[in-house]
Each structure stands twice: as C-alpha cells, then as structure tokens.
Coordinates of N, CA, C and O in Angstrom, one line a residue:
M1 N -11.3 -9.4 -0.7 CA -10.9 -9.1 0.7 C -10.3 -7.7 0.8 O -9.5 -7.3 -0.1
R2 N -10.6 -7.0 1.8 CA -10.2 -5.6 1.9 C -8.8 -5.6 2.6 O -8.4 -6.5 3.2
A3 N -8.1 -4.5 2.3 CA -6.7 -4.4 2.8 C -6.5 -4.6 4.3 O -5.6 -5.2 4.8
L4 N -7.5 -4.0 5.1 CA -7.4 -4.1 6.5 C -7.6 -5.5 7.0 O -6.9 -6.0 7.9
E5 N -8.5 -6.3 6.3 CA -8.7 -7.7 6.6 C -7.4 -8.5 6.2 O -7.0 -9.4 7.0
L6 N -6.8 -8.2 5.1 CA -5.6 -8.9 4.7 C -4.5 -8.6 5.7 O -3.7 -9.5 6.0
A7 N -4.4 -7.3 6.1 CA -3.3 -7.0 7.1 C -3.5 -7.8 8.4 O -2.6 -8.4 8.9
Q8 N -4.7 -7.8 8.9 CA -5.0 -8.5 10.1 C -4.7 -10.0 9.9 O -4.1 -10.6 10.8
A9 N -5.0 -10.6 8.8 CA -4.8 -12.0 8.5 C -3.3 -12.3 8.5 O -2.8 -13.4 8.8
R10 N -2.5 -11.3 8.2 CA -1.0 -11.5 8.1 C -0.3 -11.0 9.3 O 0.9 -10.8 9.4
G11 N -1.1 -10.6 10.4 CA -0.5 -10.2 11.6 C 0.0 -8.7 11.6 O 0.8 -8.4 12.5
I12 N -0.5 -7.9 10.7 CA -0.1 -6.5 10.6 C -1.2 -5.7 11.2 O -2.4 -5.8 10.8
P13 N -0.9 -4.8 12.2 CA -2.0 -4.1 12.8 C -2.7 -3.1 11.8 O -2.0 -2.6 10.9
A14 N -3.9 -2.8 12.1 CA -4.7 -1.8 11.3 C -4.0 -0.4 11.5 O -3.8 -0.1 12.7
K15 N -3.8 0.3 10.4 CA -3.2 1.6 10.5 C -3.9 2.5 9.5 O -4.5 2.0 8.6
W16 N -3.7 3.8 9.7 CA -4.2 4.7 8.7 C -3.4 4.8 7.4 O -3.8 5.3 6.4
S17 N -2.1 4.3 7.5 CA -1.2 4.2 6.3 C -0.2 3.2 6.6 O 0.1 2.9 7.8
Y18 N 0.4 2.7 5.5 CA 1.4 1.6 5.6 C 2.6 2.0 4.8 O 2.6 2.7 3.8
T19 N 3.8 1.5 5.3 CA 5.0 1.6 4.5 C 4.9 0.7 3.3 O 4.1 -0.1 3.2
V20 N 5.9 0.9 2.4 CA 5.9 0.1 1.2 C 6.2 -1.3 1.6 O 5.5 -2.3 1.0
R21 N 7.0 -1.6 2.5 CA 7.3 -3.0 3.0 C 6.0 -3.6 3.5 O 5.6 -4.7 3.2
E22 N 5.2 -2.9 4.4 CA 4.0 -3.4 4.9 C 3.0 -3.6 3.8 O 2.3 -4.6 3.8
A23 N 2.9 -2.7 2.8 CA 2.0 -2.8 1.7 C 2.3 -4.1 0.9 O 1.4 -4.8 0.5
A24 N 3.5 -4.3 0.7 CA 3.9 -5.5 0.0 C 3.5 -6.8 0.7 O 3.0 -7.7 0.1
E25 N 3.7 -6.8 2.0 CA 3.3 -7.9 2.8 C 1.8 -8.1 2.8 O 1.3 -9.2 2.6
I26 N 1.0 -7.0 2.9 CA -0.4 -7.1 2.8 C -0.9 -7.7 1.5 O -1.8 -8.5 1.4
L27 N -0.3 -7.2 0.4 CA -0.7 -7.6 -1.0 C -0.1 -8.9 -1.4 O -0.6 -9.5 -2.4
G28 N 0.9 -9.4 -0.7 CA 1.5 -10.6 -1.1 C 2.4 -10.5 -2.3 O 2.5 -11.5 -3.1
V29 N 3.0 -9.3 -2.5 CA 3.9 -9.1 -3.6 C 5.2 -8.6 -3.1 O 5.4 -8.3 -1.9
S30 N 6.2 -8.4 -4.0 CA 7.5 -7.9 -3.5 C 7.5 -6.4 -3.3 O 6.6 -5.7 -3.9
R31 N 8.4 -5.9 -2.6 CA 8.5 -4.4 -2.4 C 8.8 -3.8 -3.8 O 8.2 -2.7 -4.1
N32 N 9.6 -4.4 -4.6 CA 9.9 -3.9 -6.0 C 8.6 -3.8 -6.8 O 8.4 -2.8 -7.5
Q33 N 7.7 -4.7 -6.7 CA 6.4 -4.6 -7.4 C 5.6 -3.5 -6.9 O 5.0 -2.7 -7.7
V34 N 5.6 -3.2 -5.6 CA 4.9 -2.1 -5.0 C 5.4 -0.8 -5.6 O 4.7 0.1 -6.0
Y35 N 6.8 -0.7 -5.6 CA 7.4 0.5 -6.1 C 7.0 0.7 -7.6 O 6.8 1.8 -8.1
E36 N 7.0 -0.4 -8.4 CA 6.6 -0.3 -9.8 C 5.2 0.1 -10.0 O 4.9 1.0 -10.8
E37 N 4.3 -0.3 -9.1 CA 2.9 0.1 -9.2 C 2.8 1.6 -8.8 O 2.0 2.3 -9.4
I38 N 3.5 2.0 -7.8 CA 3.5 3.4 -7.4 C 4.1 4.3 -8.6 O 3.5 5.3 -9.0
D39 N 5.2 3.9 -9.1 CA 5.9 4.6 -10.2 C 5.0 4.7 -11.4 O 5.1 5.7 -12.2
S40 N 4.2 3.7 -11.7 CA 3.4 3.7 -12.9 C 2.1 4.5 -12.7 O 1.4 4.7 -13.6
G41 N 1.8 4.9 -11.4 CA 0.6 5.6 -11.1 C -0.6 4.7 -10.8 O -1.7 5.2 -10.6
R42 N -0.4 3.4 -10.8 CA -1.5 2.5 -10.5 C -1.8 2.3 -9.0 O -2.9 1.9 -8.7
L43 N -0.9 2.7 -8.2 CA -1.1 2.6 -6.7 C -0.7 4.0 -6.2 O 0.4 4.5 -6.3
R44 N -1.7 4.6 -5.6 CA -1.5 5.9 -5.0 C -0.7 5.8 -3.7 O -0.7 4.9 -3.0
F45 N 0.1 6.9 -3.4 CA 0.9 7.0 -2.2 C 1.0 8.4 -1.8 O 0.5 9.3 -2.5
F46 N 1.6 8.7 -0.6 CA 1.8 10.0 -0.2 C 3.1 10.0 0.6 O 3.6 9.0 1.0
L47 N 3.7 11.2 0.7 CA 4.8 11.4 1.6 C 4.4 12.3 2.8 O 3.6 13.2 2.6
R48 N 4.9 12.0 4.0 CA 4.5 12.8 5.1 C 5.1 14.2 4.9 O 6.1 14.4 4.2
E49 N 4.4 15.1 5.5 CA 4.8 16.5 5.3 C 6.2 16.8 5.7 O 6.7 16.3 6.7
G50 N 7.0 17.4 4.8 CA 8.4 17.7 5.0 C 9.3 16.6 4.7 O 10.5 16.8 4.8
K51 N 8.8 15.5 4.2 CA 9.7 14.3 3.9 C 9.9 14.2 2.4 O 9.0 14.6 1.6
V52 N 11.0 13.6 2.0 CA 11.3 13.4 0.6 C 11.4 11.9 0.4 O 11.5 11.4 -0.7
R53 N 11.4 11.1 1.5 CA 11.5 9.6 1.4 C 10.4 9.0 2.3 O 9.8 9.7 3.1
G54 N 10.3 7.7 2.2 CA 9.3 7.1 3.0 C 7.9 7.1 2.5 O 7.0 7.6 3.2
R55 N 7.7 6.6 1.3 CA 6.3 6.6 0.8 C 5.4 5.8 1.6 O 5.7 4.8 2.2
R56 N 4.2 6.3 1.8 CA 3.1 5.7 2.6 C 1.9 5.4 1.7 O 1.6 6.1 0.7
V57 N 1.2 4.3 2.0 CA 0.0 4.0 1.2 C -1.2 3.8 2.2 O -1.1 3.1 3.2
R58 N -2.3 4.4 1.9 CA -3.5 4.3 2.7 C -4.2 3.0 2.4 O -4.2 2.5 1.3
P59 N -4.9 2.4 3.4 CA -5.6 1.2 3.2 C -6.6 1.3 2.0 O -6.8 0.4 1.2
E60 N -7.3 2.5 1.9 CA -8.3 2.6 0.8 C -7.6 2.6 -0.6 O -8.2 2.2 -1.5
D61 N -6.4 3.1 -0.6 CA -5.7 3.0 -1.9 C -5.2 1.6 -2.2 O -5.2 1.2 -3.4
L62 N -4.9 0.8 -1.2 CA -4.7 -0.6 -1.4 C -5.9 -1.3 -1.9 O -5.9 -2.2 -2.8
D63 N -7.1 -1.0 -1.3 CA -8.4 -1.5 -1.7 C -8.6 -1.2 -3.1 O -9.1 -2.1 -3.9
D64 N -8.4 0.0 -3.6 CA -8.6 0.4 -5.0 C -7.7 -0.4 -5.9 O -8.2 -0.9 -6.9
W65 N -6.5 -0.6 -5.5 CA -5.5 -1.4 -6.3 C -6.0 -2.9 -6.4 O -6.0 -3.4 -7.5
I66 N -6.4 -3.4 -5.3 CA -6.9 -4.8 -5.3 C -8.1 -4.9 -6.2 O -8.2 -5.9 -7.0
E67 N -9.0 -4.0 -6.1 CA -10.2 -4.0 -6.9 C -9.9 -4.0 -8.4 O -10.5 -4.7 -9.2
R68 N -9.0 -3.1 -8.8 CA -8.6 -3.0 -10.2 C -7.9 -4.3 -10.7 O -8.1 -4.7 -11.8
C69 N -7.1 -4.9 -9.9 CA -6.4 -6.1 -10.2 C -7.4 -7.3 -10.4 O -7.1 -8.3 -11.1
M70 N -8.5 -7.3 -9.7 CA -9.5 -8.4 -9.8 C -10.4 -8.3 -11.0 O -11.1 -9.3 -11.3
H71 N -10.3 -7.2 -11.7 CA -11.2 -7.1 -12.9 C -10.4 -7.1 -14.2 O -9.4 -6.8 -14.4

C-alpha cells in the first residue's frame, strides 16, 4: 500500500510532505522509530528553507521506506 493510501485510510489528508508525527501515524510506528530511521539514513527527510527544526517527509520517501521494509 502506498503512503498516500495509508494516510487516507487513517484520516490524514494527502499532502506534499508530512511531519514526523504524521509520518509515524501513516506508517503505524512510534515517532521515536521515525526519528531513528531518519537518523540512520534509512528514511529521507528535509527541512523547510531557513528552518533548523521541523523535519518533513515526502510521501514518495515514505513509499521508498515501506518498499525496503517489505523486502
């Protein structure tokens, strides 16, 4: 299942990027696990321009992570 489909199934609107909290809800894991995946480099993220906090994750990066976890 793709990230946008998972988001919709969990009542989270489709967006071009998600917060760590939203990503955790979509993936069905804890926020700490999302941070661990980001810190390890297994889940890509970005910061909005000029920001030093507030990591964001694109749906396609969630899709990549889901695909890697399934294999």
